[in-house]
Amino acid sequence: MNQIKPQDNLISLSQFLIEEQLKLPYATGGFTALMNHLVYAAKIVSREVRKAGLLDNVLGATNQQNIQGETVMKLDDYADRIFTHALTICGHLCAMASEEQEDLIPIPEGYKCGKYTIAIDPLDGSSNIDSNVSIGTIFSIHRRRDIEAKTQGELEDILQPGHKQRCAGYIVYGSSTMLVMSMGTGVVGFTLDPSVGEFLLSHPNMKMPESGTIYSVNEGNYNYWSPEFQNYIKNIKSLEGDKPKTARYIGSLVADFHRNLLKGGIFLYPNDTKSNKYPNGKLRLLYEVAPMAFLAEQAGGVAVTVDGRRILDLTPSELHERSTMVVGSKKDVEHYLTFI
Ligand code: AHG
Ligand code: MN
Ligand code: MN
């Protein structure tokens, strides 16, 4: 088993970032430093996740609700504090946004403001925490509009369209901890080796298969969907023509996306047309939908809204705006588009 990928031949994430930086003559090292802070926080969160069940501050709910009316789990709160702290002190951000915080998070007085913004879902898949099922973290990094400015960032610095992301990625706390990211030149994946405390390049040049057999959707919501969407789901399960697709749904976007990135398939989170609960879908554009769309396109996949608009062209108008999402293998999403 140890012979497959000897550690000695694996490049660490820190080394990878330095090498990427050296390719850009104008790079100042700010982005590399920002990523190092993010990665450090990810290692801490990963360490706590691995001890869940042993410590009483990891599992269970707090008595708070977030801006979206969802119960904040202890790990949501912990991850939010770890990531926002590590990121505020790095000196290369001018503003941040987190799922767990209503407003733009300013850089505290006494810390330097830099040229980047970050939007983050500190802990994705909260409903799975207590049952030891894969969870994750999602991040999306933009350059501020005026990269020379040294002041605090403004809302407009973070409310930028997805195609302008400088970097997007996620960490999945699964059977191993992996960090998958794209800086706009393809997708790379690193696996955390806990014995050395380093993310090592395990998945260079990740590509989503052109088509897949998996579909991932919360089918419990079937009766809330539009007739077009219901028809599509009926079609991919039908016995006529191709074999029916296979259903796989974890309920953690990071884990569902990660599986489909590796194996191919389609993930869908549509809107609710029959109740007022999710008229625009449940997932959040800035820190869930847009970063996954960026990764999907960079891996050769496609990401659109339920009515077929390219996700990366959408400009958010508020921090916690929701969007529908249909993302996955190119041919599978193209097939979906024939139903709308
Ligand atoms: P979060 O835990 O960050 O609030 O995100 C939960 C999201 C996402 O991870 C997942 O894909 C989706 O909610 C699952 O929603 P349903 O339970 O409605 O299927
Ligand atoms: Mn989430
Ligand atoms: Mn979350």
mmCIF file of C-alpha atoms and ligand atoms in Angstrom:
data_model
loop_
_atom_site.group_PDB
_atom_site.id
_atom_site.type_symbol
_atom_site.label_atom_id
_atom_site.label_comp_id
_atom_site.label_asym_id
_atom_site.label_seq_id
_atom_site.Cartn_x
_atom_site.Cartn_y
_atom_site.Cartn_z
ATOM 1 C CA MET A 1 0.000 0.000 0.000
ATOM 2 C CA ASN A 2 2.766 2.432 0.905
ATOM 3 C CA GLN A 3 4.361 1.870 -2.455
ATOM 4 C CA ILE A 4 1.713 3.680 -4.497
ATOM 5 C CA LYS A 5 2.720 7.248 -3.822
ATOM 6 C CA PRO A 6 5.916 7.554 -1.806
ATOM 7 C CA GLN A 7 5.766 10.768 0.183
ATOM 8 C CA ASP A 8 9.254 11.683 -0.933
ATOM 9 C CA ASN A 9 7.967 12.241 -4.446
ATOM 10 C CA LEU A 10 4.990 14.343 -3.424
ATOM 11 C CA ILE A 11 5.112 18.095 -3.583
ATOM 12 C CA SER A 12 3.646 19.942 -0.605
ATOM 13 C CA LEU A 13 0.983 22.608 -0.993
ATOM 14 C CA SER A 14 3.377 25.248 0.393
ATOM 15 C CA GLN A 15 5.948 24.338 -2.254
ATOM 16 C CA PHE A 16 3.278 24.300 -4.965
ATOM 17 C CA LEU A 17 2.132 27.799 -4.012
ATOM 18 C CA ILE A 18 5.689 29.154 -4.053
ATOM 19 C CA GLU A 19 6.296 27.635 -7.480
ATOM 20 C CA GLU A 20 3.063 29.113 -8.816
ATOM 21 C CA GLN A 21 4.076 32.494 -7.417
ATOM 22 C CA LEU A 22 7.470 32.301 -9.123
ATOM 23 C CA LYS A 23 5.718 31.865 -12.480
ATOM 24 C CA LEU A 24 4.213 35.353 -12.134
ATOM 25 C CA PRO A 25 6.848 38.087 -12.424
ATOM 26 C CA TYR A 26 4.562 40.702 -10.833
ATOM 27 C CA ALA A 27 3.527 38.524 -7.840
ATOM 28 C CA THR A 28 4.348 39.975 -4.431
ATOM 29 C CA GLY A 29 3.791 36.859 -2.338
ATOM 30 C CA GLY A 30 0.591 38.224 -0.835
ATOM 31 C CA PHE A 31 -1.621 35.537 -2.302
ATOM 32 C CA THR A 32 0.772 32.793 -1.157
ATOM 33 C CA ALA A 33 0.748 34.209 2.372
ATOM 34 C CA LEU A 34 -3.046 34.448 2.354
ATOM 35 C CA MET A 35 -3.304 30.813 1.263
ATOM 36 C CA ASN A 36 -0.864 29.737 3.959
ATOM 37 C CA HIS A 37 -3.120 31.293 6.611
ATOM 38 C CA LEU A 38 -6.155 29.589 5.121
ATOM 39 C CA VAL A 39 -4.385 26.233 5.011
ATOM 40 C CA TYR A 40 -3.224 26.606 8.602
ATOM 41 C CA ALA A 41 -6.831 27.191 9.717
ATOM 42 C CA ALA A 42 -7.964 24.193 7.657
ATOM 43 C CA LYS A 43 -5.465 21.968 9.457
ATOM 44 C CA ILE A 44 -6.755 23.121 12.829
ATOM 45 C CA VAL A 45 -10.380 22.504 11.841
ATOM 46 C CA SER A 46 -9.418 19.105 10.421
ATOM 47 C CA ARG A 47 -7.718 18.213 13.698
ATOM 48 C CA GLU A 48 -10.866 19.109 15.666
ATOM 49 C CA VAL A 49 -13.134 17.210 13.251
ATOM 50 C CA ARG A 50 -10.979 14.110 13.713
ATOM 51 C CA LYS A 51 -11.561 14.343 17.473
ATOM 52 C CA ALA A 52 -15.333 14.876 17.234
ATOM 53 C CA GLY A 53 -17.046 12.587 19.698
ATOM 54 C CA LEU A 54 -14.130 12.743 22.129
ATOM 55 C CA LEU A 55 -14.505 16.418 22.994
ATOM 56 C CA ASP A 56 -17.718 18.009 24.139
ATOM 57 C CA ASN A 57 -17.119 21.243 22.232
ATOM 58 C CA VAL A 58 -17.259 19.690 18.749
ATOM 59 C CA LEU A 59 -20.580 17.885 18.353
ATOM 60 C CA GLY A 60 -24.022 19.368 18.941
ATOM 61 C CA ALA A 61 -25.752 22.678 18.436
ATOM 62 C CA THR A 62 -25.238 26.107 19.969
ATOM 63 C CA ASN A 63 -28.341 27.989 21.049
ATOM 64 C CA GLN A 64 -27.907 30.532 18.240
ATOM 65 C CA GLN A 65 -29.368 30.862 14.766
ATOM 66 C CA ASN A 66 -27.494 32.451 11.873
ATOM 67 C CA ILE A 67 -28.804 35.185 9.567
ATOM 68 C CA GLN A 68 -30.470 32.513 7.420
ATOM 69 C CA GLY A 69 -32.443 31.190 10.389
ATOM 70 C CA GLU A 70 -30.419 27.968 10.598
ATOM 71 C CA THR A 71 -29.272 26.509 13.898
ATOM 72 C CA VAL A 72 -25.568 27.168 14.375
ATOM 73 C CA MET A 73 -23.719 23.980 15.310
ATOM 74 C CA LYS A 74 -20.742 24.158 17.670
ATOM 75 C CA LEU A 75 -18.444 23.217 14.814
ATOM 76 C CA ASP A 76 -19.950 25.914 12.520
ATOM 77 C CA ASP A 77 -19.101 28.465 15.167
ATOM 78 C CA TYR A 78 -15.648 27.038 15.875
ATOM 79 C CA ALA A 79 -14.687 26.824 12.183
ATOM 80 C CA ASP A 80 -15.980 30.352 11.602
ATOM 81 C CA ARG A 81 -13.833 31.712 14.426
ATOM 82 C CA ILE A 82 -10.706 29.799 13.354
ATOM 83 C CA PHE A 83 -10.915 30.770 9.684
ATOM 84 C CA THR A 84 -11.879 34.395 10.199
ATOM 85 C CA HIS A 85 -9.170 34.883 12.816
ATOM 86 C CA ALA A 86 -6.404 33.273 10.720
ATOM 87 C CA LEU A 87 -7.502 35.281 7.710
ATOM 88 C CA THR A 88 -7.915 38.682 9.369
ATOM 89 C CA ILE A 89 -4.385 38.682 10.726
ATOM 90 C CA CYS A 90 -2.764 37.704 7.427
ATOM 91 C CA GLY A 91 -2.526 41.300 6.174
ATOM 92 C CA HIS A 92 -3.539 40.546 2.584
ATOM 93 C CA LEU A 93 -7.310 40.857 2.783
ATOM 94 C CA CYS A 94 -9.389 44.022 2.767
ATOM 95 C CA ALA A 95 -12.711 42.367 3.686
ATOM 96 C CA MET A 96 -14.252 38.987 4.327
ATOM 97 C CA ALA A 97 -17.691 37.396 4.298
ATOM 98 C CA SER A 98 -18.775 34.254 6.083
ATOM 99 C CA GLU A 99 -21.974 32.245 6.018
ATOM 100 C CA GLU A 100 -22.103 32.620 9.779
ATOM 101 C CA GLN A 101 -21.878 36.424 9.880
ATOM 102 C CA GLU A 102 -24.568 38.766 8.650
ATOM 103 C CA ASP A 103 -22.405 41.662 7.488
ATOM 104 C CA LEU A 104 -19.145 42.232 5.727
ATOM 105 C CA ILE A 105 -16.311 41.391 8.139
ATOM 106 C CA PRO A 106 -13.874 44.303 8.281
ATOM 107 C CA ILE A 107 -10.157 43.968 8.970
ATOM 108 C CA PRO A 108 -9.694 44.923 12.641
ATOM 109 C CA GLU A 109 -7.766 48.038 13.516
ATOM 110 C CA GLY A 110 -4.041 47.465 13.818
ATOM 111 C CA TYR A 111 -3.907 44.926 10.971
ATOM 112 C CA LYS A 112 -2.863 45.691 7.412
ATOM 113 C CA CYS A 113 -5.400 45.728 4.587
ATOM 114 C CA GLY A 114 -4.373 43.989 1.375
ATOM 115 C CA LYS A 115 -5.675 43.505 -2.124
ATOM 116 C CA TYR A 116 -7.875 40.410 -1.737
ATOM 117 C CA THR A 117 -11.325 39.545 -0.434
ATOM 118 C CA ILE A 118 -12.537 36.147 0.665
ATOM 119 C CA ALA A 119 -16.004 34.658 1.041
ATOM 120 C CA ILE A 120 -16.185 31.479 3.043
ATOM 121 C CA ASP A 121 -18.538 28.724 4.120
ATOM 122 C CA PRO A 122 -16.508 27.700 7.181
ATOM 123 C CA LEU A 123 -18.348 24.443 7.736
ATOM 124 C CA ASP A 124 -20.430 23.002 4.938
ATOM 125 C CA GLY A 125 -22.787 20.109 5.612
ATOM 126 C CA SER A 126 -23.666 21.038 9.193
ATOM 127 C CA SER A 127 -26.507 18.517 9.309
ATOM 128 C CA ASN A 128 -23.920 15.750 8.928
ATOM 129 C CA ILE A 129 -21.566 16.782 11.739
ATOM 130 C CA ASP A 130 -23.160 14.752 14.494
ATOM 131 C CA SER A 131 -23.446 11.600 12.397
ATOM 132 C CA ASN A 132 -19.781 11.402 11.367
ATOM 133 C CA VAL A 133 -20.489 11.988 7.684
ATOM 134 C CA SER A 134 -18.193 14.038 5.409
ATOM 135 C CA ILE A 135 -18.285 17.808 5.826
ATOM 136 C CA GLY A 136 -16.195 20.596 4.333
ATOM 137 C CA THR A 137 -15.143 24.224 3.970
ATOM 138 C CA ILE A 138 -15.604 26.307 0.801
ATOM 139 C CA PHE A 139 -13.707 29.481 -0.135
ATOM 140 C CA SER A 140 -13.767 32.045 -2.911
ATOM 141 C CA ILE A 141 -11.071 34.700 -3.341
ATOM 142 C CA HIS A 142 -11.308 37.868 -5.438
ATOM 143 C CA ARG A 143 -8.975 40.789 -6.006
ATOM 144 C CA ARG A 144 -10.462 44.060 -4.736
ATOM 145 C CA ARG A 145 -11.545 46.510 -7.433
ATOM 146 C CA ASP A 146 -8.677 48.960 -6.794
ATOM 147 C CA ILE A 147 -5.701 46.757 -6.044
ATOM 148 C CA GLU A 148 -3.529 49.728 -5.048
ATOM 149 C CA ALA A 149 -5.892 50.762 -2.230
ATOM 150 C CA LYS A 150 -4.695 50.183 1.323
ATOM 151 C CA THR A 151 -8.024 50.945 2.962
ATOM 152 C CA GLN A 152 -10.813 48.691 4.237
ATOM 153 C CA GLY A 153 -12.694 46.927 1.462
ATOM 154 C CA GLU A 154 -16.297 47.702 0.583
ATOM 155 C CA LEU A 155 -19.263 45.476 -0.167
ATOM 156 C CA GLU A 156 -18.676 45.908 -3.924
ATOM 157 C CA ASP A 157 -15.175 44.438 -3.538
ATOM 158 C CA ILE A 158 -16.725 41.165 -2.505
ATOM 159 C CA LEU A 159 -19.889 41.230 -4.628
ATOM 160 C CA GLN A 160 -18.077 40.384 -7.851
ATOM 161 C CA PRO A 161 -19.058 37.856 -10.512
ATOM 162 C CA GLY A 162 -17.740 34.316 -10.216
ATOM 163 C CA HIS A 163 -15.656 34.466 -13.388
ATOM 164 C CA LYS A 164 -13.450 37.067 -11.670
ATOM 165 C CA GLN A 165 -12.423 34.689 -8.867
ATOM 166 C CA ARG A 166 -8.672 34.642 -8.375
ATOM 167 C CA CYS A 167 -8.957 31.321 -6.626
ATOM 168 C CA ALA A 168 -11.710 28.988 -5.458
ATOM 169 C CA GLY A 169 -11.572 25.769 -3.559
ATOM 170 C CA TYR A 170 -12.759 23.559 -0.776
ATOM 171 C CA ILE A 171 -11.494 21.323 1.955
ATOM 172 C CA VAL A 172 -13.317 18.036 2.434
ATOM 173 C CA TYR A 173 -13.055 16.398 5.836
ATOM 174 C CA GLY A 174 -13.786 12.904 4.563
ATOM 175 C CA SER A 175 -12.109 9.534 4.879
ATOM 176 C CA SER A 176 -9.023 11.707 4.485
ATOM 177 C CA THR A 177 -8.793 15.515 4.516
ATOM 178 C CA MET A 178 -8.294 16.968 1.049
ATOM 179 C CA LEU A 179 -7.922 20.482 -0.289
ATOM 180 C CA VAL A 180 -9.018 21.007 -3.882
ATOM 181 C CA MET A 181 -8.390 24.375 -5.526
ATOM 182 C CA SER A 182 -8.134 26.272 -8.760
ATOM 183 C CA MET A 183 -6.340 29.497 -9.550
ATOM 184 C CA GLY A 184 -7.797 29.547 -13.058
ATOM 185 C CA THR A 185 -5.253 27.162 -14.553
ATOM 186 C CA GLY A 186 -6.915 23.818 -13.898
ATOM 187 C CA VAL A 187 -7.792 22.028 -10.677
ATOM 188 C CA VAL A 188 -5.374 20.433 -8.245
ATOM 189 C CA GLY A 189 -6.012 18.317 -5.166
ATOM 190 C CA PHE A 190 -3.860 17.830 -2.067
ATOM 191 C CA THR A 191 -4.324 15.234 0.668
ATOM 192 C CA LEU A 192 -3.410 16.029 4.257
ATOM 193 C CA ASP A 193 -0.810 13.669 5.635
ATOM 194 C CA PRO A 194 -1.560 14.010 9.342
ATOM 195 C CA SER A 195 1.768 12.488 10.336
ATOM 196 C CA VAL A 196 3.721 15.336 8.735
ATOM 197 C CA GLY A 197 0.965 17.959 8.966
ATOM 198 C CA GLU A 198 1.261 18.828 5.281
ATOM 199 C CA PHE A 199 -1.124 18.802 2.360
ATOM 200 C CA LEU A 200 0.623 16.802 -0.379
ATOM 201 C CA LEU A 201 -0.194 16.951 -4.085
ATOM 202 C CA SER A 202 -2.156 13.749 -4.651
ATOM 203 C CA HIS A 203 -4.435 14.785 -7.535
ATOM 204 C CA PRO A 204 -2.646 16.928 -10.142
ATOM 205 C CA ASN A 205 -4.758 18.191 -13.053
ATOM 206 C CA MET A 206 -8.192 16.975 -11.935
ATOM 207 C CA LYS A 207 -10.694 16.567 -14.761
ATOM 208 C CA MET A 208 -14.373 15.821 -14.419
ATOM 209 C CA PRO A 209 -15.340 12.869 -16.657
ATOM 210 C CA GLU A 210 -17.272 14.087 -19.705
ATOM 211 C CA SER A 211 -20.330 12.161 -18.558
ATOM 212 C CA GLY A 212 -21.207 10.102 -15.519
ATOM 213 C CA THR A 213 -23.840 7.792 -14.113
ATOM 214 C CA ILE A 214 -24.528 9.620 -10.848
ATOM 215 C CA TYR A 215 -27.265 12.145 -10.111
ATOM 216 C CA SER A 216 -27.378 13.988 -6.795
ATOM 217 C CA VAL A 217 -30.456 15.861 -5.667
ATOM 218 C CA ASN A 218 -32.611 15.959 -2.548
ATOM 219 C CA GLU A 219 -35.512 14.043 -4.022
ATOM 220 C CA GLY A 220 -37.574 14.514 -0.869
ATOM 221 C CA ASN A 221 -38.396 17.918 -2.362
ATOM 222 C CA TYR A 222 -39.909 16.376 -5.529
ATOM 223 C CA ASN A 223 -43.371 17.790 -4.969
ATOM 224 C CA TYR A 224 -41.995 21.324 -4.702
ATOM 225 C CA TRP A 225 -40.296 21.234 -8.106
ATOM 226 C CA SER A 226 -41.433 22.672 -11.431
ATOM 227 C CA PRO A 227 -42.951 20.223 -13.965
ATOM 228 C CA GLU A 228 -39.857 20.644 -16.217
ATOM 229 C CA PHE A 229 -37.534 19.706 -13.396
ATOM 230 C CA GLN A 230 -39.711 16.752 -12.403
ATOM 231 C CA ASN A 231 -39.687 15.553 -16.031
ATOM 232 C CA TYR A 232 -35.923 15.659 -16.140
ATOM 233 C CA ILE A 233 -35.642 13.579 -12.971
ATOM 234 C CA LYS A 234 -38.237 11.103 -14.291
ATOM 235 C CA ASN A 235 -36.254 10.825 -17.525
ATOM 236 C CA ILE A 236 -32.906 9.997 -15.945
ATOM 237 C CA LYS A 237 -34.598 7.270 -13.911
ATOM 238 C CA SER A 238 -36.602 5.864 -16.793
ATOM 239 C CA LEU A 239 -36.116 2.324 -18.051
ATOM 240 C CA GLU A 240 -36.333 3.420 -21.682
ATOM 241 C CA GLY A 241 -33.136 4.211 -23.536
ATOM 242 C CA ASP A 242 -29.986 4.424 -21.415
ATOM 243 C CA LYS A 243 -29.716 2.646 -18.096
ATOM 244 C CA PRO A 244 -31.205 4.701 -15.223
ATOM 245 C CA LYS A 245 -28.732 6.884 -13.399
ATOM 246 C CA THR A 246 -27.562 6.074 -9.870
ATOM 247 C CA ALA A 247 -28.708 8.294 -6.990
ATOM 248 C CA ARG A 248 -26.025 9.498 -4.571
ATOM 249 C CA TYR A 249 -26.781 12.340 -2.143
ATOM 250 C CA ILE A 250 -24.838 13.088 1.010
ATOM 251 C CA GLY A 251 -26.306 16.482 1.882
ATOM 252 C CA SER A 252 -22.884 18.153 2.169
ATOM 253 C CA LEU A 253 -22.282 20.096 -1.032
ATOM 254 C CA VAL A 254 -18.513 19.696 -0.695
ATOM 255 C CA ALA A 255 -18.715 15.911 -0.442
ATOM 256 C CA ASP A 256 -21.374 15.556 -3.149
ATOM 257 C CA PHE A 257 -19.392 17.802 -5.493
ATOM 258 C CA HIS A 258 -16.097 16.081 -4.724
ATOM 259 C CA ARG A 259 -17.494 12.642 -5.521
ATOM 260 C CA ASN A 260 -18.993 13.853 -8.801
ATOM 261 C CA LEU A 261 -15.747 15.643 -9.730
ATOM 262 C CA LEU A 262 -13.902 12.354 -9.414
ATOM 263 C CA LYS A 263 -16.531 10.006 -10.817
ATOM 264 C CA GLY A 264 -18.600 12.215 -13.127
ATOM 265 C CA GLY A 265 -22.305 12.965 -12.853
ATOM 266 C CA ILE A 266 -24.643 15.802 -12.061
ATOM 267 C CA PHE A 267 -25.559 17.663 -8.846
ATOM 268 C CA LEU A 268 -28.743 19.718 -8.754
ATOM 269 C CA TYR A 269 -30.221 22.104 -6.198
ATOM 270 C CA PRO A 270 -33.307 23.638 -7.821
ATOM 271 C CA ASN A 271 -35.742 26.223 -6.536
ATOM 272 C CA ASP A 272 -38.967 25.530 -4.791
ATOM 273 C CA THR A 273 -41.871 26.545 -7.020
ATOM 274 C CA LYS A 274 -44.661 25.541 -4.655
ATOM 275 C CA SER A 275 -43.682 26.958 -1.265
ATOM 276 C CA ASN A 276 -41.909 30.115 -0.275
ATOM 277 C CA LYS A 277 -39.044 28.339 1.430
ATOM 278 C CA TYR A 278 -36.424 28.366 -1.326
ATOM 279 C CA PRO A 279 -37.724 30.418 -4.276
ATOM 280 C CA ASN A 280 -34.110 30.860 -5.483
ATOM 281 C CA GLY A 281 -32.747 27.517 -4.307
ATOM 282 C CA LYS A 282 -31.047 26.914 -0.991
ATOM 283 C CA LEU A 283 -27.355 27.277 -1.752
ATOM 284 C CA ARG A 284 -25.563 30.597 -1.403
ATOM 285 C CA LEU A 285 -24.073 32.166 -4.517
ATOM 286 C CA LEU A 286 -20.947 33.775 -3.079
ATOM 287 C CA TYR A 287 -19.487 31.016 -0.947
ATOM 288 C CA GLU A 288 -21.102 27.820 -2.210
ATOM 289 C CA VAL A 289 -22.378 28.069 -5.779
ATOM 290 C CA ALA A 290 -19.797 30.357 -7.457
ATOM 291 C CA PRO A 291 -16.654 28.624 -6.131
ATOM 292 C CA MET A 292 -18.009 25.192 -7.098
ATOM 293 C CA ALA A 293 -18.939 26.536 -10.546
ATOM 294 C CA PHE A 294 -15.386 27.875 -10.969
ATOM 295 C CA LEU A 295 -13.897 24.497 -10.027
ATOM 296 C CA ALA A 296 -16.333 22.638 -12.282
ATOM 297 C CA GLU A 297 -15.484 24.760 -15.333
ATOM 298 C CA GLN A 298 -11.783 24.506 -14.611
ATOM 299 C CA ALA A 299 -12.149 20.718 -14.511
ATOM 300 C CA GLY A 300 -14.000 20.630 -17.848
ATOM 301 C CA GLY A 301 -17.516 20.542 -16.374
ATOM 302 C CA VAL A 302 -20.440 22.945 -16.637
ATOM 303 C CA ALA A 303 -22.366 24.938 -13.996
ATOM 304 C CA VAL A 304 -25.657 26.697 -14.676
ATOM 305 C CA THR A 305 -28.714 27.899 -12.808
ATOM 306 C CA VAL A 306 -31.856 25.832 -12.988
ATOM 307 C CA ASP A 307 -33.000 27.980 -15.934
ATOM 308 C CA GLY A 308 -29.725 27.551 -17.795
ATOM 309 C CA ARG A 309 -27.743 30.739 -17.065
ATOM 310 C CA ARG A 310 -23.976 30.367 -16.621
ATOM 311 C CA ILE A 311 -23.302 30.692 -12.906
ATOM 312 C CA LEU A 312 -19.954 32.439 -13.302
ATOM 313 C CA ASP A 313 -21.678 35.329 -15.087
ATOM 314 C CA LEU A 314 -23.922 36.139 -12.116
ATOM 315 C CA THR A 315 -23.072 39.179 -10.001
ATOM 316 C CA PRO A 316 -24.359 38.831 -6.438
ATOM 317 C CA SER A 317 -26.297 41.761 -5.076
ATOM 318 C CA GLU A 318 -26.003 40.734 -1.435
ATOM 319 C CA LEU A 319 -23.707 38.620 0.702
ATOM 320 C CA HIS A 320 -26.078 35.775 1.451
ATOM 321 C CA GLU A 321 -27.926 35.706 -1.863
ATOM 322 C CA ARG A 322 -29.108 32.271 -2.887
ATOM 323 C CA SER A 323 -28.945 30.671 -6.306
ATOM 324 C CA THR A 324 -30.070 27.448 -7.882
ATOM 325 C CA MET A 325 -27.321 25.211 -9.246
ATOM 326 C CA VAL A 326 -26.976 22.426 -11.770
ATOM 327 C CA VAL A 327 -23.331 21.372 -11.953
ATOM 328 C CA GLY A 328 -21.399 18.448 -13.252
ATOM 329 C CA SER A 329 -20.112 16.581 -16.251
ATOM 330 C CA LYS A 330 -20.437 18.473 -19.523
ATOM 331 C CA LYS A 331 -22.695 15.969 -21.294
ATOM 332 C CA ASP A 332 -24.926 15.472 -18.273
ATOM 333 C CA VAL A 333 -25.552 19.200 -17.823
ATOM 334 C CA GLU A 334 -26.111 19.589 -21.574
ATOM 335 C CA HIS A 335 -28.690 16.803 -21.382
ATOM 336 C CA TYR A 336 -30.379 18.601 -18.457
ATOM 337 C CA LEU A 337 -30.541 21.795 -20.551
ATOM 338 C CA THR A 338 -32.693 20.059 -23.164
ATOM 339 C CA PHE A 339 -35.497 19.833 -20.562
ATOM 340 C CA ILE A 340 -35.886 23.531 -19.837
HETATM 341 P P1 AHG B 1 -24.381 24.458 5.335
HETATM 342 O O1 AHG B 1 -24.173 23.261 6.204
HETATM 343 O O2 AHG B 1 -23.118 25.219 5.068
HETATM 344 O O3 AHG B 1 -25.510 25.342 5.773
HETATM 345 O O4 AHG B 1 -24.745 23.939 3.867
HETATM 346 C C1 AHG B 1 -25.742 22.981 3.717
HETATM 347 C C2 AHG B 1 -26.082 22.871 2.289
HETATM 348 C C3 AHG B 1 -25.137 22.037 1.439
HETATM 349 O O5 AHG B 1 -24.001 21.559 2.031
HETATM 350 C C4 AHG B 1 -25.962 20.868 1.000
HETATM 351 O O6 AHG B 1 -25.686 20.559 -0.322
HETATM 352 C C5 AHG B 1 -27.367 21.300 1.217
HETATM 353 O O7 AHG B 1 -27.338 22.270 2.216
HETATM 354 C C6 AHG B 1 -28.275 20.181 1.607
HETATM 355 O O8 AHG B 1 -29.534 20.669 1.667
HETATM 356 P P2 AHG B 1 -30.815 19.726 1.875
HETATM 357 O O9 AHG B 1 -30.718 19.220 3.260
HETATM 358 O O10 AHG B 1 -31.955 20.642 1.636
HETATM 359 O O11 AHG B 1 -30.733 18.639 0.847
HETATM 360 MN MN MN B 2 -22.768 25.094 3.009
HETATM 361 MN MN MN B 3 -21.905 26.193 6.434
#
